[in-house]
XYZ file of N, CA, C and O in Angstrom:
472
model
N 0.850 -1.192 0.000
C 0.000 0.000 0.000
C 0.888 1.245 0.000
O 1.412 1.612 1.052
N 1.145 2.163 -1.593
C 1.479 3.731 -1.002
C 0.367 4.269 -0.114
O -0.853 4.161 0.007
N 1.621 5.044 0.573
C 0.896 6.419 0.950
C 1.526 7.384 0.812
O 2.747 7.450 0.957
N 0.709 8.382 0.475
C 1.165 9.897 0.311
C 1.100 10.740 1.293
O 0.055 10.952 1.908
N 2.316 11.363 1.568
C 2.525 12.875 2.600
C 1.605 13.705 2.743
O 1.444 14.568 1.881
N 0.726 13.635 3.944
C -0.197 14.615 4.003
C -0.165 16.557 3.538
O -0.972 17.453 3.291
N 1.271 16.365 3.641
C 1.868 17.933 3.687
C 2.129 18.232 1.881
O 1.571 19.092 1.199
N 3.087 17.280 1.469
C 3.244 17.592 -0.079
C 2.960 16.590 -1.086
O 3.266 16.672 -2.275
N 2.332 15.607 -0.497
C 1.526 14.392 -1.500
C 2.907 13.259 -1.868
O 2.730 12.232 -2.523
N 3.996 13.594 -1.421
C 4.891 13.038 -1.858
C 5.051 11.388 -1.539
O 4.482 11.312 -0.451
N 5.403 10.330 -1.798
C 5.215 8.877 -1.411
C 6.296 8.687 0.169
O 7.521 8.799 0.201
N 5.400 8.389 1.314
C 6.345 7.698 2.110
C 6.764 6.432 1.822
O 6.099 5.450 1.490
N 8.520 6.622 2.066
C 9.180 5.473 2.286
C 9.354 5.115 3.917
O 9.486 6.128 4.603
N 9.372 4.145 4.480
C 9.871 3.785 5.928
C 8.559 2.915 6.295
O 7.650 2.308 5.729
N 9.232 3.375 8.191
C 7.985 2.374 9.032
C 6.990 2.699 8.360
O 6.959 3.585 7.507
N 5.756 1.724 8.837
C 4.322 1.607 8.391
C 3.984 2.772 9.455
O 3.402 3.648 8.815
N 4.097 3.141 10.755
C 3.025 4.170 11.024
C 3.831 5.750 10.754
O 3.234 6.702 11.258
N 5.056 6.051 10.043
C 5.212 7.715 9.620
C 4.280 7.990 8.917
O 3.804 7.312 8.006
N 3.962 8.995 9.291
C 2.874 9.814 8.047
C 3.485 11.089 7.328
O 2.948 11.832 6.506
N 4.619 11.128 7.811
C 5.209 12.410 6.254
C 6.103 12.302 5.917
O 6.921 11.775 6.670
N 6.463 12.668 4.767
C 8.060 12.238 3.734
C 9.234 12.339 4.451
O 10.227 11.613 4.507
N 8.805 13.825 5.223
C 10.139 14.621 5.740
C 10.253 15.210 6.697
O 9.314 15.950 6.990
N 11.265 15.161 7.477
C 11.023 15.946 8.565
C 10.685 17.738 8.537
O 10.310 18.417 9.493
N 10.898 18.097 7.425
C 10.846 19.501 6.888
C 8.785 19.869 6.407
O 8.144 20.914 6.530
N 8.340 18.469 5.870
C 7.093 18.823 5.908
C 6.468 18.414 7.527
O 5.520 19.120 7.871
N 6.812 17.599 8.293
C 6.403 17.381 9.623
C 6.128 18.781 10.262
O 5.022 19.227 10.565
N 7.545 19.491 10.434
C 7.393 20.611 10.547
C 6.404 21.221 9.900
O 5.315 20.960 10.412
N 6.329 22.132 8.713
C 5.804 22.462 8.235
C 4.141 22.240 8.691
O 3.379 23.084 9.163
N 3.896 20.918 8.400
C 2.204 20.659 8.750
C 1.818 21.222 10.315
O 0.761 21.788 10.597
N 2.833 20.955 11.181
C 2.353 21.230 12.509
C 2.319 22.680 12.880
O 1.615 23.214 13.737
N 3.601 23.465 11.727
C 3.439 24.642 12.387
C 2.057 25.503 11.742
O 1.407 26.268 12.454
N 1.770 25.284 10.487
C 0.245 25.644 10.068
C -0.582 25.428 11.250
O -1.064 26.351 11.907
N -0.777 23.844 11.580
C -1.814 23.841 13.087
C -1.917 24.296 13.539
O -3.084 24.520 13.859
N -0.941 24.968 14.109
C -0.490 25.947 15.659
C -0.557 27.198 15.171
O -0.988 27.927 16.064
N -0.331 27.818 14.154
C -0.093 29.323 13.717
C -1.763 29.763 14.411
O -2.760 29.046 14.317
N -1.697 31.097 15.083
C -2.407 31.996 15.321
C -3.682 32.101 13.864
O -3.590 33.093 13.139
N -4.712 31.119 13.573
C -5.023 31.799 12.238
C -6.384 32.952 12.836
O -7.064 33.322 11.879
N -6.674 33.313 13.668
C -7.098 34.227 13.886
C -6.694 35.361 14.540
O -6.423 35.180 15.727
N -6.498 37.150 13.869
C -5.977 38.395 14.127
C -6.177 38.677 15.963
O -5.440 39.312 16.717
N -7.397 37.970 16.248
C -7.809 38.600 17.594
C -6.892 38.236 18.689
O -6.412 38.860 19.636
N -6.762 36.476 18.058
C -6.102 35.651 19.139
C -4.307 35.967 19.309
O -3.662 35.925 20.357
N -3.720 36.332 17.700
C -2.478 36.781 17.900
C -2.270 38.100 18.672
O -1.400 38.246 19.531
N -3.374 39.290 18.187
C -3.494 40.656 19.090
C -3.553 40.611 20.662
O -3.123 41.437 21.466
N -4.157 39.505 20.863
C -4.254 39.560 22.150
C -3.257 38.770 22.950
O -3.184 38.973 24.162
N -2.401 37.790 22.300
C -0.993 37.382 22.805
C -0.043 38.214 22.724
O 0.775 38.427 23.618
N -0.084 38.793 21.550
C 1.134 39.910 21.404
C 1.100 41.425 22.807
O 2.111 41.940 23.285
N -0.323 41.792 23.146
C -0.874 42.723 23.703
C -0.380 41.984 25.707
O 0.052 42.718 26.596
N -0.575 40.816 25.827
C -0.302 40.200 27.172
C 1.194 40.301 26.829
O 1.894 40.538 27.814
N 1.591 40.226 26.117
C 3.649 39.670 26.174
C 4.179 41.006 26.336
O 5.218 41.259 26.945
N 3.061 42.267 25.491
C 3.580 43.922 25.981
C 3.759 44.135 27.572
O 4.738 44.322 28.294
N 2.141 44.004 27.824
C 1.655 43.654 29.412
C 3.264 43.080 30.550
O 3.878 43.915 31.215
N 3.613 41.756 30.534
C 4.262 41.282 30.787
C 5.794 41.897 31.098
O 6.271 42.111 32.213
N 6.467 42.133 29.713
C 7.567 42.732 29.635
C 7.186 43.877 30.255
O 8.132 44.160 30.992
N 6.085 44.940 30.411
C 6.098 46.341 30.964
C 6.306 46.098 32.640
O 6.950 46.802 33.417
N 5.438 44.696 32.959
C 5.212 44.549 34.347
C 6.864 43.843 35.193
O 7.117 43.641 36.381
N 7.759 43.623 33.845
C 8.840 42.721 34.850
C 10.083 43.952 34.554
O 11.030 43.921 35.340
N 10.105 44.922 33.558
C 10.590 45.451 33.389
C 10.814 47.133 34.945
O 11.819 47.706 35.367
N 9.552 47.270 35.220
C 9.546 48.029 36.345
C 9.518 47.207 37.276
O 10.194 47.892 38.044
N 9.244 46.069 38.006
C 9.229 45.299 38.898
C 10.565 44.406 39.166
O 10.578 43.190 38.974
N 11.415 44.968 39.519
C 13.138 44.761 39.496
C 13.278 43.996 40.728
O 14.285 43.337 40.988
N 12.265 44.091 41.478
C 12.804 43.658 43.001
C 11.675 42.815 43.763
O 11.472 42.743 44.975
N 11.015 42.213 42.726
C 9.681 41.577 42.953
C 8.877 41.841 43.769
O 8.067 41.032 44.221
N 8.992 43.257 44.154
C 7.721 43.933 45.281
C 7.899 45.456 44.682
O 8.898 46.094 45.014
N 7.157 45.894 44.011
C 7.630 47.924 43.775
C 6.524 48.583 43.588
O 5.682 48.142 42.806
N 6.312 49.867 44.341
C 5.196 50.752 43.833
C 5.441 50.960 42.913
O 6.611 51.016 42.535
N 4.274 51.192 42.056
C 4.655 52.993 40.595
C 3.223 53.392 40.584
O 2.154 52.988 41.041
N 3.701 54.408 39.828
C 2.148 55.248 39.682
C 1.260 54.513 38.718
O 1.805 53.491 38.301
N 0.171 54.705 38.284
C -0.950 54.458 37.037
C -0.277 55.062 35.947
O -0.136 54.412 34.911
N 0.184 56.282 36.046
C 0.509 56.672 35.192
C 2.172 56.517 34.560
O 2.390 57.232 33.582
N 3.372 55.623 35.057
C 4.170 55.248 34.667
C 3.779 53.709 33.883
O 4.339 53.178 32.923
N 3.073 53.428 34.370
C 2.238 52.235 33.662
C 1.973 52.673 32.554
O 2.820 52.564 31.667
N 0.833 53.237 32.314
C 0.458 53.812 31.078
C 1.589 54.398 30.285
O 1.711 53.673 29.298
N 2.753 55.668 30.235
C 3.698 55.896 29.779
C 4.465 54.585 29.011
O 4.994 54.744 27.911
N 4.466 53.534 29.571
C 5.062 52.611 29.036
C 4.233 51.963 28.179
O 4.643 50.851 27.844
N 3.292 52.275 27.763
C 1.956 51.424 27.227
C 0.868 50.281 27.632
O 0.024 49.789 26.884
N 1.114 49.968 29.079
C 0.618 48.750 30.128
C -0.824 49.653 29.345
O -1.022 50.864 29.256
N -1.841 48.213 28.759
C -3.084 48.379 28.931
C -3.637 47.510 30.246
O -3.259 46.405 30.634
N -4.435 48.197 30.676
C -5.148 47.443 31.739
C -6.284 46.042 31.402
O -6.330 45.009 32.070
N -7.054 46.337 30.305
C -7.796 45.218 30.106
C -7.174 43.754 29.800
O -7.941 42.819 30.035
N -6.049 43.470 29.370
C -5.852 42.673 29.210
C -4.480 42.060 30.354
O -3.361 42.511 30.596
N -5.158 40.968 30.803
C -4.170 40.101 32.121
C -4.839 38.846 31.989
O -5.826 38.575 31.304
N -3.907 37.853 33.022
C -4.325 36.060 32.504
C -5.325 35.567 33.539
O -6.019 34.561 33.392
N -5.335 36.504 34.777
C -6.067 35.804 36.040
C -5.820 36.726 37.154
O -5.150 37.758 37.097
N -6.613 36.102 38.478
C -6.728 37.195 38.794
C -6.531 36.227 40.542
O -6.446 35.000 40.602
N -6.504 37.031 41.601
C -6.213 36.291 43.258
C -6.884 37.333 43.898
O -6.552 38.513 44.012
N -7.907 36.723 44.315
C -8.239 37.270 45.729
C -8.082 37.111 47.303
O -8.481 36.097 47.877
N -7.593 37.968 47.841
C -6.711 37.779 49.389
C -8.493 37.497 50.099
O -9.614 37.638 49.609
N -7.957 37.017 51.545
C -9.101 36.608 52.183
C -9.641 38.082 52.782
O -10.774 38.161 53.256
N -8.739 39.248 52.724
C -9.747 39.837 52.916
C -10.177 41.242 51.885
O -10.205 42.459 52.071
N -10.481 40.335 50.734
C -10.918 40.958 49.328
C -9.993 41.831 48.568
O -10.572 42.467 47.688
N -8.542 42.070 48.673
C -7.863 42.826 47.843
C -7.728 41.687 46.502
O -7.865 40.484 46.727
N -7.414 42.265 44.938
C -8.014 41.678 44.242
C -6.648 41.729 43.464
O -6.400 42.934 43.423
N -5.850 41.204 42.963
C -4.519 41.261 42.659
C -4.996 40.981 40.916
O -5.965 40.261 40.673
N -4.284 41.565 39.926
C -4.565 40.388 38.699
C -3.365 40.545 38.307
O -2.525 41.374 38.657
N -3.301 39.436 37.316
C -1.634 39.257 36.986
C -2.105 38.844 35.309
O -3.183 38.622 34.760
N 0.051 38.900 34.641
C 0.017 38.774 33.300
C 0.893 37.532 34.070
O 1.834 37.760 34.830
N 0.486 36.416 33.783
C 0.964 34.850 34.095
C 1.611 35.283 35.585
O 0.891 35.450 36.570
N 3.352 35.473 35.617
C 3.861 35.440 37.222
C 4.167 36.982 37.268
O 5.369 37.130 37.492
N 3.537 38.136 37.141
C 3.719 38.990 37.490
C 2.219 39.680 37.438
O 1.363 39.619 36.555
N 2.220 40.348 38.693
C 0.785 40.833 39.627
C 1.069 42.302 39.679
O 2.172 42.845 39.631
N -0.329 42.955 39.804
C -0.393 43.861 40.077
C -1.507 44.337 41.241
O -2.145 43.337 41.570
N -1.917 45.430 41.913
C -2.670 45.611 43.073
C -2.739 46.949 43.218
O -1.897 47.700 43.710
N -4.174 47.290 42.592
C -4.960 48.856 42.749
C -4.494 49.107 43.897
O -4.708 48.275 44.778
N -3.485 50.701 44.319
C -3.905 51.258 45.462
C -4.666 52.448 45.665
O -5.494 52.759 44.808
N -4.553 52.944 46.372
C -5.447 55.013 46.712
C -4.647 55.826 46.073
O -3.592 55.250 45.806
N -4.679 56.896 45.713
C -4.248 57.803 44.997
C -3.813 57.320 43.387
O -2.873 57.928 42.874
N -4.412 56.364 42.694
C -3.339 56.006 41.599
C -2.020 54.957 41.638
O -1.542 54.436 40.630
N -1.551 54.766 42.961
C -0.539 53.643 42.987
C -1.149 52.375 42.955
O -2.237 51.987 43.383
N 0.171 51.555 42.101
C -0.462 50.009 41.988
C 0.900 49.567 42.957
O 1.843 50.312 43.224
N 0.746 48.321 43.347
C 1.721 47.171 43.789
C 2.092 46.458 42.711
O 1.273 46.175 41.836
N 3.618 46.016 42.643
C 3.773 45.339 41.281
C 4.500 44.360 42.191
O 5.370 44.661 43.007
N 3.933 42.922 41.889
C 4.514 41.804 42.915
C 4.590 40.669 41.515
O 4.161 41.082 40.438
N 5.124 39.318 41.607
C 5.549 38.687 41.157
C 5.754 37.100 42.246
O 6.517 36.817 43.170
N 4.782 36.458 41.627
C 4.664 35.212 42.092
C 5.967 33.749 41.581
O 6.565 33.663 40.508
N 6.011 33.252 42.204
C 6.699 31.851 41.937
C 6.249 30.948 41.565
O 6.016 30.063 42.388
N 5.917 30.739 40.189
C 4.834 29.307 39.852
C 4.940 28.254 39.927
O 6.077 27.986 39.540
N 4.552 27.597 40.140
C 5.317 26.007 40.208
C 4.443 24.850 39.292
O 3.262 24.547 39.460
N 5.441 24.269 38.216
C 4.342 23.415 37.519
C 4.511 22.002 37.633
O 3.694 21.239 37.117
């Protein structure tokens, strides 16, 4: 029985269960799978990785005030973060994966940074 390369139709040779010619179309097929094919979903990864880098970039010492507005200067949008912790007695932390942030009074946030463990 041929079979043909799902990726470029080409005939596999080898074991009975490979399914592509080459390791170059293997690649190839999987990274199509995985590519972002929707604008929203790449905008909004690219927009958390801004997030991220803004939040580890001022947060040098894994505990630091700054203002709202050094946030913003740097481009930190607020709507977009991965999750969110609530303390037991309701302060509401949200974070971009291991780096947190925490509304204070006047405009200051807390910029903290968790240890994840997987």
């Amino acid at each position: 029985m041929e079979r043909a390369c799902p990726e470029c139709g080409d005939k596999i040779i080898g074991r009975a269960d490979k399914k592509f010619c080459s390791d170059a179309c293997r690649n190839s097929h999987n990274n199509a799978l995985n590519k972002d094919n929707k604008n929203l979903v790449r905008n909004i990864n690219n927009r958390l990785r801004k997030n991220y880098r803004i939040l580890e970039k001022l947060n040098t010492k894994d505990k630091t005030k700054v203002k709202k507005q050094t946030l913003q200067k740097h481009g930190f949008n607020f709507q977009f973060f991965t999750g969110q912790y609530v303390t037991k007695v309701g302060s509401v932390y949200l974070y971009v994966y291991d780096q947190g942030y925490l509304p204070l009074e006047d405009d200051w946030y807390l910029l903290v940074k968790t240890e994840l463990t997987m």
